[in-house]
Structure formats: structure tokens, C-alpha cells
Coordinates of C-alpha atoms and ligand atoms in Angstrom, one line a residue:
X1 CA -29.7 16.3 -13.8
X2 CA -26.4 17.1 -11.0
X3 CA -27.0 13.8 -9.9
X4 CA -27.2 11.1 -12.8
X5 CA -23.8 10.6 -14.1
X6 CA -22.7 7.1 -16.1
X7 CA -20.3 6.0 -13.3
X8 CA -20.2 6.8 -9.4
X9 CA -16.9 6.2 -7.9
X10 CA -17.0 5.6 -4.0
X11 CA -13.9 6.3 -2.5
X12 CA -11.0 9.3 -3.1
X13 CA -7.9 7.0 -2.5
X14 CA -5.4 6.1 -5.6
X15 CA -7.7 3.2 -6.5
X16 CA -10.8 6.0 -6.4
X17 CA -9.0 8.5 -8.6
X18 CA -7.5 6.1 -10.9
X19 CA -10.8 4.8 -11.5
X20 CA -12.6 8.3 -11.6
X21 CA -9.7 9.5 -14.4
X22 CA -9.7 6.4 -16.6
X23 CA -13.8 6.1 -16.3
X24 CA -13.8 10.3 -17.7
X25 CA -10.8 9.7 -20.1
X26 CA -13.2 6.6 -21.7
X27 CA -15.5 8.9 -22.4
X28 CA -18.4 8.5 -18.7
X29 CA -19.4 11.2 -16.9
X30 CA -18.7 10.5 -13.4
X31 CA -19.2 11.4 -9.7
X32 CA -16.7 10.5 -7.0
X33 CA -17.9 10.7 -3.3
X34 CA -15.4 10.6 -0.3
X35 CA -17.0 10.1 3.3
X36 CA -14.0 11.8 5.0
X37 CA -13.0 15.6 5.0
X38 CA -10.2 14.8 2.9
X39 CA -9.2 13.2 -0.2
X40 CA -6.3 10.7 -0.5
X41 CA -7.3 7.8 1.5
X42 CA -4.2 5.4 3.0
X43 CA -3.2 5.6 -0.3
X44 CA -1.6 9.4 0.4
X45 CA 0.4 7.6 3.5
X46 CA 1.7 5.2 1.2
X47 CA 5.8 5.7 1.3
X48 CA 7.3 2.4 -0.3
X49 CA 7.2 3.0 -3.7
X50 CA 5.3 1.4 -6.8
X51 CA 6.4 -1.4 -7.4
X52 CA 6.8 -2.4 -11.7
X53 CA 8.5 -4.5 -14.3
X54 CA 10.5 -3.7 -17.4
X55 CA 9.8 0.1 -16.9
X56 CA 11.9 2.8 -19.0
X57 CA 13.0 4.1 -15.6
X58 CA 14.7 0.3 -14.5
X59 CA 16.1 0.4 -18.1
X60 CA 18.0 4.2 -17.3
X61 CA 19.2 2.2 -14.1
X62 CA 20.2 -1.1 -15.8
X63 CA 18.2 -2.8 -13.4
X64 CA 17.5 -6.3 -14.7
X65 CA 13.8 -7.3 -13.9
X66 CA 10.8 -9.1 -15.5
X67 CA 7.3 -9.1 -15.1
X68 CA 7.4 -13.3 -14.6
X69 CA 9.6 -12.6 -11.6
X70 CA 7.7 -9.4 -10.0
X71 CA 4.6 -12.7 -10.6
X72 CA 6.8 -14.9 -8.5
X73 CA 8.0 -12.9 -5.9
X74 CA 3.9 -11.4 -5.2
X75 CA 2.8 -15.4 -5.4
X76 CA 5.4 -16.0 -2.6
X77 CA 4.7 -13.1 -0.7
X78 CA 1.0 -14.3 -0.5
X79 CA 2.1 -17.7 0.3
X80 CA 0.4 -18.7 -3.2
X81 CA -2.7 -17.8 -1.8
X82 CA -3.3 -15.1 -4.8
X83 CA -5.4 -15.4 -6.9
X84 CA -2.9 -16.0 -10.2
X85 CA -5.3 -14.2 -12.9
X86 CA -5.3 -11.2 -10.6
X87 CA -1.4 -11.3 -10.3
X88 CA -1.2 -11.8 -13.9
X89 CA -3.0 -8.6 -14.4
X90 CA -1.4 -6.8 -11.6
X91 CA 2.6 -7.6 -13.0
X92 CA 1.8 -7.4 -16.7
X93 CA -0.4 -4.5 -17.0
X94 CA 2.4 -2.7 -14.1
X95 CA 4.9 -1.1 -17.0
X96 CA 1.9 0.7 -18.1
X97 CA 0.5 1.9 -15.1
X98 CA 3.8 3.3 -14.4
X99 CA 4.0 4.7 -17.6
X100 CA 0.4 5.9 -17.2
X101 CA 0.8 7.8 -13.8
X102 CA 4.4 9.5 -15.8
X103 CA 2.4 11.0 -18.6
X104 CA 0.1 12.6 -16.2
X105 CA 3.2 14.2 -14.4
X106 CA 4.2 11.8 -11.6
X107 CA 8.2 11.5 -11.1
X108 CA 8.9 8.0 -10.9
X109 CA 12.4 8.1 -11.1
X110 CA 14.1 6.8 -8.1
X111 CA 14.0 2.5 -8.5
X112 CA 14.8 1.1 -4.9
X113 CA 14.3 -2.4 -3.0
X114 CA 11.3 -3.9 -0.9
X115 CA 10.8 -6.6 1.2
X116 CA 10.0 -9.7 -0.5
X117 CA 11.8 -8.8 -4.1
X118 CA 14.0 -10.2 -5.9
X119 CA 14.7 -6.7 -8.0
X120 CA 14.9 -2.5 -7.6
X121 CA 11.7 -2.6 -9.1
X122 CA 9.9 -0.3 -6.4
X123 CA 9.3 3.4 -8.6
X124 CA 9.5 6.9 -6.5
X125 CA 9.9 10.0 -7.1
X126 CA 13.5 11.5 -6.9
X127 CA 15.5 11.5 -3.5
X128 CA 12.7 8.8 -2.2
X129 CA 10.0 11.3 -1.1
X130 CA 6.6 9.5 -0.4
X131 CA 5.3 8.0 -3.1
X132 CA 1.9 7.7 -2.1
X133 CA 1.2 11.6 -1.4
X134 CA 2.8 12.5 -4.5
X135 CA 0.7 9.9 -7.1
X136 CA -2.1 11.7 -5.2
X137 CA -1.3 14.7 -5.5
X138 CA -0.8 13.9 -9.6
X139 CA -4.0 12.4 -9.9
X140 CA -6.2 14.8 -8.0
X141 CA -4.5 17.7 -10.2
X142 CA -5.9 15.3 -12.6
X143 CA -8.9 14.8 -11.6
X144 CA -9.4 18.6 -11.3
X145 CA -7.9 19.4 -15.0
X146 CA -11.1 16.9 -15.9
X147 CA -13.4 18.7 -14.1
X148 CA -14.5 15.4 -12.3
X149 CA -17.3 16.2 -9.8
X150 CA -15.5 15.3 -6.5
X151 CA -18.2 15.6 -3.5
X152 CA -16.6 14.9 -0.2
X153 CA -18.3 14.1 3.1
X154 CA -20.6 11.7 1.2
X155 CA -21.0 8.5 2.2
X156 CA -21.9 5.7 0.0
X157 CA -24.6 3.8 2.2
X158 CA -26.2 1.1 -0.3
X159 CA -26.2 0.0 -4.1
X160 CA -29.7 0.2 -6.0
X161 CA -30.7 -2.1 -7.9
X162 CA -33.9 -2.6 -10.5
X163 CA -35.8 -5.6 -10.8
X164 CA -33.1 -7.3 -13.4
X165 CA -30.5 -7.1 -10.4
X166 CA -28.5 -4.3 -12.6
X167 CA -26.9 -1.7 -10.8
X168 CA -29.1 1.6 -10.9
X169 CA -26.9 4.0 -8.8
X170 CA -25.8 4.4 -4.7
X171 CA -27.7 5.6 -2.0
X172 CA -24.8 8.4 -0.1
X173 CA -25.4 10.4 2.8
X174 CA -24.0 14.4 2.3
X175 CA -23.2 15.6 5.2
X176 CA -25.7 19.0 4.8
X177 CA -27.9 17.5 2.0
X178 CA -28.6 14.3 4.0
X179 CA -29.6 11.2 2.0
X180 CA -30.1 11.1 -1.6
X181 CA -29.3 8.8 -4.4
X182 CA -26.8 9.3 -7.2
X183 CA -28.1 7.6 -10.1
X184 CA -25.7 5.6 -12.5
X185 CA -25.4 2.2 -14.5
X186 CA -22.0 1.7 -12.9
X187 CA -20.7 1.5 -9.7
X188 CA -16.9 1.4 -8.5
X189 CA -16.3 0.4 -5.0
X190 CA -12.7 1.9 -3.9
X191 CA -13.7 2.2 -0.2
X192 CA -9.9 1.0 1.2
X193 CA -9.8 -2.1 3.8
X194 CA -10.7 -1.9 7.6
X195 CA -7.3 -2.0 9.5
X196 CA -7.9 1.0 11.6
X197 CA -11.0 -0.8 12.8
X198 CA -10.0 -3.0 15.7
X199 CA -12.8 -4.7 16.8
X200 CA -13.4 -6.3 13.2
X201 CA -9.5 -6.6 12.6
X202 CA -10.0 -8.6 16.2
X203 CA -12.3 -11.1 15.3
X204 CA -10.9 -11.8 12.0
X205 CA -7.3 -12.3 14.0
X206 CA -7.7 -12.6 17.4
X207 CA -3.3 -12.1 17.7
X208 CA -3.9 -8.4 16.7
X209 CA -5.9 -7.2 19.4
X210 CA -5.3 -3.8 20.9
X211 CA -2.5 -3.4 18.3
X212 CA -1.7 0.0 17.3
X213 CA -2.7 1.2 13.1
X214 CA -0.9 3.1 10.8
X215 CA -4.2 3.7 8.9
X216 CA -6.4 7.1 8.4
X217 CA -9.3 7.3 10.3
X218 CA -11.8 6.3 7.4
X219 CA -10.1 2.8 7.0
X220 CA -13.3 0.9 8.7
X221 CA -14.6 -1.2 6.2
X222 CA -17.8 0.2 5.7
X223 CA -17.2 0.2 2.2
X224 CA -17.1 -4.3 2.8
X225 CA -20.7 -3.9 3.9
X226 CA -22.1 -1.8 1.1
X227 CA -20.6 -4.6 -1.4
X228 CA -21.9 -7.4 1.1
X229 CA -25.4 -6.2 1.0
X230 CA -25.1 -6.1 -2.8
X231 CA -24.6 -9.7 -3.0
X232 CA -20.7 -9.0 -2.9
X233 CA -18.9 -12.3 -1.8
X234 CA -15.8 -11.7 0.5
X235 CA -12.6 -13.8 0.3
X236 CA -9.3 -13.9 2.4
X237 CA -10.7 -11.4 5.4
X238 CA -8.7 -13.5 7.9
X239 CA -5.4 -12.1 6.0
X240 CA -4.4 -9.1 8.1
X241 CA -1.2 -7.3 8.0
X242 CA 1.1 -6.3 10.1
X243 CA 3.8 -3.6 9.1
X244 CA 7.3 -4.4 11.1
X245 CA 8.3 -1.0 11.4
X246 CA 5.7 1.6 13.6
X247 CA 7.8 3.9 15.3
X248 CA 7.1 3.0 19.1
X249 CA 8.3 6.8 20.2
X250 CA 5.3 8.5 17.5
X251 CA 3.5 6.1 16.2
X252 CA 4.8 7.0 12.3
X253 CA 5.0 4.0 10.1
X254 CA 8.9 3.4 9.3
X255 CA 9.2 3.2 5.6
X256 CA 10.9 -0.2 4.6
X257 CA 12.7 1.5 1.9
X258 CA 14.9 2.4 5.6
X259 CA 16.0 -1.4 5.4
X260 CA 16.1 -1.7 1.6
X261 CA 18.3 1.1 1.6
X262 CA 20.7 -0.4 4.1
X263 CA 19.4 -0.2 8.1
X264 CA 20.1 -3.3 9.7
X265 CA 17.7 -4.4 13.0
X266 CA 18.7 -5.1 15.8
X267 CA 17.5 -5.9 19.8
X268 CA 18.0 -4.5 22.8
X269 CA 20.6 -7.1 23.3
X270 CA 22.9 -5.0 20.6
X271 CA 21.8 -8.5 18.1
X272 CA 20.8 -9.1 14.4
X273 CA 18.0 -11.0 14.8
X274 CA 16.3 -11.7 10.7
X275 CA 17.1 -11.1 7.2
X276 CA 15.6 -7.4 7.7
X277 CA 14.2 -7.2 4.5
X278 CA 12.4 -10.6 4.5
X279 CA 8.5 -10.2 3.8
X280 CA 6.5 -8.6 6.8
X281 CA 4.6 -11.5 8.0
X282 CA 8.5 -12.7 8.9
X283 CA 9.8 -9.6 9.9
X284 CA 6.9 -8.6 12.5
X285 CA 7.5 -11.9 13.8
X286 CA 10.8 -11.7 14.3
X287 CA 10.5 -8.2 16.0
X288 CA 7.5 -9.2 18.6
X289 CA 10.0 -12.4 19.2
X290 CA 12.5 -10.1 21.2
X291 CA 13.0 -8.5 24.4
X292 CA 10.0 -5.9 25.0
X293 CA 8.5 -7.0 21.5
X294 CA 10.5 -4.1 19.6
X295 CA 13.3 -3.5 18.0
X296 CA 15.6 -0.7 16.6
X297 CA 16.2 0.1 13.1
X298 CA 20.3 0.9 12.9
X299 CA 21.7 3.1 10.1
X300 CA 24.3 5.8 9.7
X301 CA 24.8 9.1 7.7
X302 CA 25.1 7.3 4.1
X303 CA 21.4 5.8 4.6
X304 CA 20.0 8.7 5.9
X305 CA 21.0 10.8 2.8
X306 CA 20.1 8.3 0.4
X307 CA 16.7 8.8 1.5
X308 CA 14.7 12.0 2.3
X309 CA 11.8 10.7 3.7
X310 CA 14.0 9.4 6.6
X311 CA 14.7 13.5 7.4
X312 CA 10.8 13.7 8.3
X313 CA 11.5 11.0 11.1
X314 CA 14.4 13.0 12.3
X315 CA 12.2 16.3 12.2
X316 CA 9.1 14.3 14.1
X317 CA 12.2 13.3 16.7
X318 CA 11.9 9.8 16.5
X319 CA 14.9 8.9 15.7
X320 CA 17.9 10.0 18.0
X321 CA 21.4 10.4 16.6
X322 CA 25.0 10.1 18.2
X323 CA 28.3 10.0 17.0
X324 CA 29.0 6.8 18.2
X325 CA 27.3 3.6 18.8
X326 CA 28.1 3.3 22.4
X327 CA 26.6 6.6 23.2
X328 CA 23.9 5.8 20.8
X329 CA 23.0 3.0 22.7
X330 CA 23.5 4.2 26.1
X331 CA 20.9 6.7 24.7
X332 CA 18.7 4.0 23.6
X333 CA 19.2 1.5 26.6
X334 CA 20.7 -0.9 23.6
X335 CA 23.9 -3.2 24.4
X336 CA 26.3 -0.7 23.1
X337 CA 29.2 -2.9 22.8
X338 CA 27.3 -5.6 21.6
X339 CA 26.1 -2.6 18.9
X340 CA 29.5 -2.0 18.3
X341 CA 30.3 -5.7 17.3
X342 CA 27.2 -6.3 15.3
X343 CA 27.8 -3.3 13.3
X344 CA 31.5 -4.5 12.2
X345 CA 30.6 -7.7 11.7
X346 CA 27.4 -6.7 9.5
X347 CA 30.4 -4.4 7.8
X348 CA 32.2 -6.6 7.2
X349 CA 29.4 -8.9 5.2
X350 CA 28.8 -5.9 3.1
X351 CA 32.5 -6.3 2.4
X352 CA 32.5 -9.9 1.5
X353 CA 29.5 -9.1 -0.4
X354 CA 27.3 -12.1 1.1
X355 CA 25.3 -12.7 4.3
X356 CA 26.4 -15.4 5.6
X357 CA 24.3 -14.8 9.0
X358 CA 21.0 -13.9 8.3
X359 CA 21.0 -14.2 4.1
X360 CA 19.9 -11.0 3.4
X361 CA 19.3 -10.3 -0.1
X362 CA 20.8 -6.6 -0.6
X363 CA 23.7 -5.0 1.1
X364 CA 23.7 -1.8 -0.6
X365 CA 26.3 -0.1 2.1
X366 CA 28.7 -0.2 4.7
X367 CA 27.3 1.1 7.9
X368 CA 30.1 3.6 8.6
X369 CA 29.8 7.2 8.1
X370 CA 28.8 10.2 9.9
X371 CA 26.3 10.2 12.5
X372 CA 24.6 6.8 13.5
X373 CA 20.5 7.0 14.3
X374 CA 17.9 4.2 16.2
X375 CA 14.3 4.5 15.3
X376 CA 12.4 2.0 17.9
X377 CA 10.3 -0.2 16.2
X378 CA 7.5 -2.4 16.8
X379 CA 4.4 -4.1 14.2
X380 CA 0.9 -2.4 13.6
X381 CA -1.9 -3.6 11.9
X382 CA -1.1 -1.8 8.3
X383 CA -3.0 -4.1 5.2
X384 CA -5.9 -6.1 5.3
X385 CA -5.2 -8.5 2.2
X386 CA -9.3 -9.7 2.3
X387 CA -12.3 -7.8 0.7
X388 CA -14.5 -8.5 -2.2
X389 CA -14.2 -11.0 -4.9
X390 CA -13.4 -9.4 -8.2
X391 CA -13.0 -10.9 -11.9
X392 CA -10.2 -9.7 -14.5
X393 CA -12.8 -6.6 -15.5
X394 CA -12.9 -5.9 -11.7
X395 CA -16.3 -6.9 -11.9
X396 CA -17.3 -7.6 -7.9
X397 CA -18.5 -11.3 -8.5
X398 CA -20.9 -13.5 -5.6
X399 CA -20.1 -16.5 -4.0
X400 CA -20.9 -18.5 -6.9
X401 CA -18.4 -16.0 -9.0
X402 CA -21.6 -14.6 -10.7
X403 CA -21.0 -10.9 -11.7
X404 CA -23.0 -8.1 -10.3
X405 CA -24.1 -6.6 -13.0
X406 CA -22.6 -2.6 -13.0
X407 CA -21.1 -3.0 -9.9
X408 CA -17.1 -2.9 -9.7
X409 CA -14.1 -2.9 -7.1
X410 CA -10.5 -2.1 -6.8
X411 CA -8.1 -1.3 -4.5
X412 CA -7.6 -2.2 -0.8
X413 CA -11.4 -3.3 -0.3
X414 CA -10.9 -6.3 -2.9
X415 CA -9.5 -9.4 -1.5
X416 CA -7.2 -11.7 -3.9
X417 CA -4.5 -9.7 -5.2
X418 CA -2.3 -10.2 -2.5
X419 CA -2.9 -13.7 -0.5
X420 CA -2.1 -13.9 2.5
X421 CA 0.4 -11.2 2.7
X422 CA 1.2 -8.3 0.2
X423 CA 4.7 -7.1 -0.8
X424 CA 5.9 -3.6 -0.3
X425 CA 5.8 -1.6 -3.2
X426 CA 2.5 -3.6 -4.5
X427 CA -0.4 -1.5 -3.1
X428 CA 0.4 1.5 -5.1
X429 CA 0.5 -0.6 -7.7
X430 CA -2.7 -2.4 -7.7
X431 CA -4.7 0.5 -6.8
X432 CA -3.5 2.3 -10.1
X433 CA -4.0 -0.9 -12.3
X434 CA -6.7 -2.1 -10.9
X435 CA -8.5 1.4 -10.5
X436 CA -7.3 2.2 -14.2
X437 CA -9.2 -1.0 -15.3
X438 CA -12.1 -0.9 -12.8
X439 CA -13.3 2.7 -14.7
X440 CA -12.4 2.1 -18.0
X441 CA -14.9 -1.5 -17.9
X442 CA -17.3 0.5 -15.5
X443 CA -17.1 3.3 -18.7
X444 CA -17.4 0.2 -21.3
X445 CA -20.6 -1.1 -19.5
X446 CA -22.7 1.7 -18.9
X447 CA -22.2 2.9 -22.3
X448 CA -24.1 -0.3 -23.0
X449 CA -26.8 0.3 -20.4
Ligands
ADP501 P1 -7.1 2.4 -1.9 O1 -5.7 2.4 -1.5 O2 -7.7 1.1 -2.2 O3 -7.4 3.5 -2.9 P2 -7.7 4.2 0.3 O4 -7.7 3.8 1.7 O5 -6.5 5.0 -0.2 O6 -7.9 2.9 -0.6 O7 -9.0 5.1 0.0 C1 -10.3 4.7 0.3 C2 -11.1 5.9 0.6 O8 -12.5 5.6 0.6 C3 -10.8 6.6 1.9 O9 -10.5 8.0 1.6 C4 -12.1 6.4 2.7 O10 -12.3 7.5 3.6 C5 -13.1 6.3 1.6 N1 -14.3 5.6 2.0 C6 -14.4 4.4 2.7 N2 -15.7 4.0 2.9 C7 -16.5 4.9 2.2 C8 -17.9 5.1 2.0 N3 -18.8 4.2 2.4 N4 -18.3 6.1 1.2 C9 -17.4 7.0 0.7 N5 -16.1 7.0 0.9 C10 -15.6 5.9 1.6

């Protein structure tokens, strides 16, 4: 019957479609349901890059990296709040993903730097496009070559169970055929996290009130409630995310790859204020420390070309340009002699090759050619770290880390990955690794069932 498949997939984000792909290449027959209109999740908005260790496309760059140190730089990122069998999973098994998400026709070419890393190790495609639209965009082309039964407007409202406690399928709600239940011996949860849901981002972290989100619309945590009412345990919800960079003219999230490519930040006051590619927790700190709680991201000509991406800022006209940075800041209401200084100085640290000020870790260019540009800046919830408990099968676990039997979850709406703070670069990455694995064990068991 249309509706009995081996696995459901709940959720169309890169966690959703990685799972709904590995689930069908492992041999399942599977429905994925999307609540939204569209397909793509945050995931799509991602622009950072992926980050991975010892990849063929690091080796073309002679970037020197290891999986051990993309372990140690996530651990302290979280504030060693990860859980270290996830991490393990996450920075050994990330070669493979990228290598996974190439052979299906993703361009992972471009290697650049994150916040929080201690290597180039974050993979996108060529000229730094968004990464997140384009692994998307490779795995719904995917998805479609497999002829995967993608039903959107569905909602997934509740996991069935029979008397043994093993997953029997998901309740969903269509949005013409009403309620009706999509029965399967495995369920993958890949529902996203709740960040553009104030009110619970609120009570969890009472600091982020009223702040602005650079989520979609469908990031509400609904999906948290449907693996709640399965017996689902939740860890790490108070760990909420902040992303240092919202443009405060449009409301665009600011790509850090604009720092790791060689923007400086600076305050009204014309100032340096932070190592600007510190982790985000720091960063957003930092920024809501200064006059008017923003901040300006500084860069010139030779940043702005490294970098596509940072010509759709330009074209959404939040980021004004002058030929000098006097005028720039008399543009901007920014110190523009004070501008002037900071730039030469920072200059000048590129030139010594070390930053003695603010120890910044990269100083990939001078800040000297062509047009210079200030994109105002100020922190919106982005990430919520917390979700459901999962094992190293992804199996969704309760409070006494029993499994669920059938019942599986990856991506944003797990909590343990990432601590208490996740790294640039690393969502795109666990959402194809930990998708990946979530459908091939969600295959594995319901071939058994
Ligand atoms: P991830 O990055 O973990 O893949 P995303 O935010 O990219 O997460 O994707 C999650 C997707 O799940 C979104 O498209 C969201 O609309 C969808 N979703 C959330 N809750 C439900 C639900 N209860 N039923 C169906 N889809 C859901």
C-alpha cells in the first residue's frame, strides 16, 4: 500500500535527505514528509562551509589537518560539553561524508577558515558560494534520481507504537488529506532545532529575549515534542546560539567565512575590539559589549573577491562602499580617523605576520585595495546546540539511555554533538554524517523487523 514503506523520514533538511538517500541506497523503501512548503530546511541557508579532515580536496591545497585536531577544536568549541563518542563519529566518519556528498555531484572544492579552527578545513563549492543551498540542491537531485516519495506539507504529529514499545510508523497531518498514519518499522527524526521560536528559545535563555533569528520559519521545535512524547530524553536545551554577524540593515546572516577571509571588526569608535574569528559565543559577546550593541565588519576589494557570496550582500544593499575610509565612515557614523588608524595598524600585523593585539589566528590579507565596504552587525539567535539524546547508531535513547526501539534522530533536533556551542563549518557536517548513518541503521533495523 502508498503508505507502508520500511523507513519514514520526518524532515527535508540536509540531515532529512541524507538520511532518506542512504536509508533507499541500503536497500528501504522510504517516505519523507516536510511540514513546510518547501524543502531544504536551515540547512539550505547554511553558508559556512563543511567542515572535514584529511579530505582529497585539503590534500590539492596542502592544507595540513587531522581528524584528532578537527576532535579538539569541536571539544573546545563546546566547552567539552560534547558528548566525545558523538564527536568521534562526527570527525572520523567527516572525510567520507565529504567524499560521499562529491560522488553524488557536490563541488567541494574551495577549503577556507571558521571560527574556532585551528585549519582550512571548511569544504565549499568554488568561489565560496553557499554551501548549504548547493549540498541541497545535490541531494534533492538525488533524492529525485531515487525516486524517493517526498510528500510536503505533512506534518509528523506522533510516533506509533505496538504493545512491545517498537516503533510501528508516524501519525502526519497532509495538508488536503488531513490526518493519517504512515506505517513503518523505522522512524528518522530530522525535524531541525527551535531557534526561530522565541518564546521557548526565552525560557531556555532568558538573555535572548526579543532577539532577532536567522532561521526559516519551520524552525519551532515541534519536531522536540514528537520525540518527547515517544519517551525521547532531551539534553543540553539551555545551549542556544547566537550567530555574531546578522546584518542590522536586512536582517541577512553575515557569513563568517567574511572574517576568515580577512574582515576585521570594528566599533563605532573606529576600534578592534576581539580576535574576530574567535568562536561565536565570544564574538557575540564581544559585539553586544560595544556602543549600540553592534558592530561593523571592515573589508576591502581583495576580500570581497575572494568571496562571492559577499556580492549577494552588496546586491541586497547592506553593505555600503567608499573609496576611502573616512568617507566610509562618515557614511557609517564610524570614527573615520580612528578607522583610518586601525586599518594601518591591523596592516601592518598582517605584515609582521602575527597579532600582537587581539591574537588572531589567520591574517590571510592586507586590508588595502580597491573599494572598502561596512556591513553593520549585531548577534541573532542562529543554533540551538540541545535536542534529543542519540547513541552512535543515532538510535534516540531515554533518560535512562535505553533505545527506542525503530526510532532515530540526526541533525539539528539532536542535542550532544556540539556542547555548549558549535563551530562553524560543523552543522553541514553532522547533518550529512549523522543523517548518512541515521538511514542506513534505520535501513539495517527494519530489515530485521
Ligand atoms: P537539519 O539541518 O538538522 O537537517 P533543517 O532545519 O535543515 O534541519 O531541516 C528540518 C526540516 O524539518 C525543516 O524543513 C522543517 O520545516 C521540517 N520539520 C520540522 N518539524 C517537522 C514536523 N513535525 N513534521 C515534518 N517536518 C518538520
Amino acid at each position: 500500500p502508498r503508505d507502508t514503506v520500511d523507513v519514514v523520514i520526518v524532515g527535508s533538511g540536509g540531515a532529512g535527505f541524507s538520511a532518506a538517500i542512504s536509508a533507499t541506497d541500503s536497500g528501504a523503501k522510504v517516505i519523507l514528509i516536510e511540514k513546510e512548503p518547501v524543502i531544504g530546511g536551515n540547512a539550505k541557508l547554511a553558508a559556512g562551509g563543511m567542515n572535514a579532515a584529511w579530505t582529497d580536496q585539503q590534500k590539492a591545497k596542502d592544507i595540513k589537518d587531522s581528524p584528532e585536531s578537527m576532535y579538539k577544536d569541536t571539544m573546545k568549541g563546546g566547552r567539552n560539553l560534547n558528548d566525545p563518542a558523538l564527536v568521534e563519529i562526527l570527525t572520523s566518519h567527516s572525510k567520507a561524508s565529504v567524499d560521499w556528498m562529491t560522488k553524488m555531484g557536490a563541488d567541494l572544492n574551495d577549503v577556507g577558515r571558521m571560527g574556532g579552527a585551528s585549519a582550512n578545513r571548511a569544504h565549499r563549492p568554488t568561489g565560496g558560494a553557499g554551501v548549504g543551498a548547493h549540498v541541497v540542491q545535490v541531494l534533492y537531485d538525488n533524492a529525485v534520481k531515487r525516486d524517493i516519495d517526498l510528500r510536503m506539507n505533512t506534518r509528523g504529529i506522533e510516533v506509533l507504537k505496538d504493545d512491545d514499545g517498537k516503533v510501528k510508523g508516524i501519525l502526519v497531518k497532509g495538508m488536503y488529506k488531513g490526518y493519517y498514519w504512515v506505517k513503518a518499522d523505522a522512524v528518522v527524526l530530522a525535524t531541525g532545532g527551535f531557534a526561530k521560536n522565541n518564546d521557548r528559545v526565552a525560557s531556555l535563555d532568558p538573555k535572548l529575549k526579543g532577539f532577532i533569528s536567522t532561521n526559516q520559519p519551520g524552525a519551532v521545535g515541534d519536531g522536540l515534542d514528537v520525540a518527547q512524547n515517544a519517551g525521547g530524553a532531551l539534553k543540553d536545551m539551555q545551549y542556544i546560539q547566537a550567530h555574531p554577524t546578522l546584518s542590522v540593515k536586512g536582517g541577512v546572516m553575515v557569513t563568517e567565512a567574511v572574517r576568515g577571509n580577512g574582515a576585521i571588526l570594528v566599533n563605532r569608535e573606529g576600534k578592534r575590539f576581539v580576535n574576530e574569528i574567535t568562536t561565536r559565543d565570544k564574538a557575540s559577546a564581544a559585539i553586544l559589549g560595544q556602543t549600540g550593541k553592534s558592530a561593523f565588519l571592515i573589508f576591502d576589494d581583495s576580500v570581497r573577491k575572494s568571496l562571492s557570496k559577499i556580492n549577494k550582500y552588496i546586491g541586497l544593499g547592506v553593505a555600503p562602499t567608499a573609496d576611502s575610509l573616512v568617507k566610509l565612515g562618515k557614511m557609517e557614523g564610524i570614527d573615520g580617523k580612528a578607522l583610518t588608524e586601525t586599518v594601518a595598524r591591523y596592516n601592518s600585523l598582517v605584515a609582521s605576520g602575527k597579532d600582537t593585539d587581539f591574537e588572531r589566528p589567520n591574517l590571510p590579507r592586507a586590508l588595502n585595495e580597491g573599494n572598502y565596504y561596512a556591513i553593520e552587525v549585531t548577534p541573532g539567535v542562529h543554533h540551538t546546540m540541545g535536542g534529543v539524546m542519540i547513541d552512535t547508531k543515532a538510535e534516540v535513547v531515554n533518560a535512562k539511555k535505553q533505545v527506542i526501539p525503530g526510532l532515530y534522530g540526526a541533525g539539528e533536533v539532536t542535542g550532544g554533538v556540539h556542547g555548549a556551542n558549535r563551530l562553524g563549518g560543523n552543522a553541514i557536517s553532522d547533518i550529512v554524517t549523522f543523517g548518512r548513518l541515521a538511514g542506513e541503521e534505520a535501513a539495517k533495523y527494519s530489515k530485521k523487523n
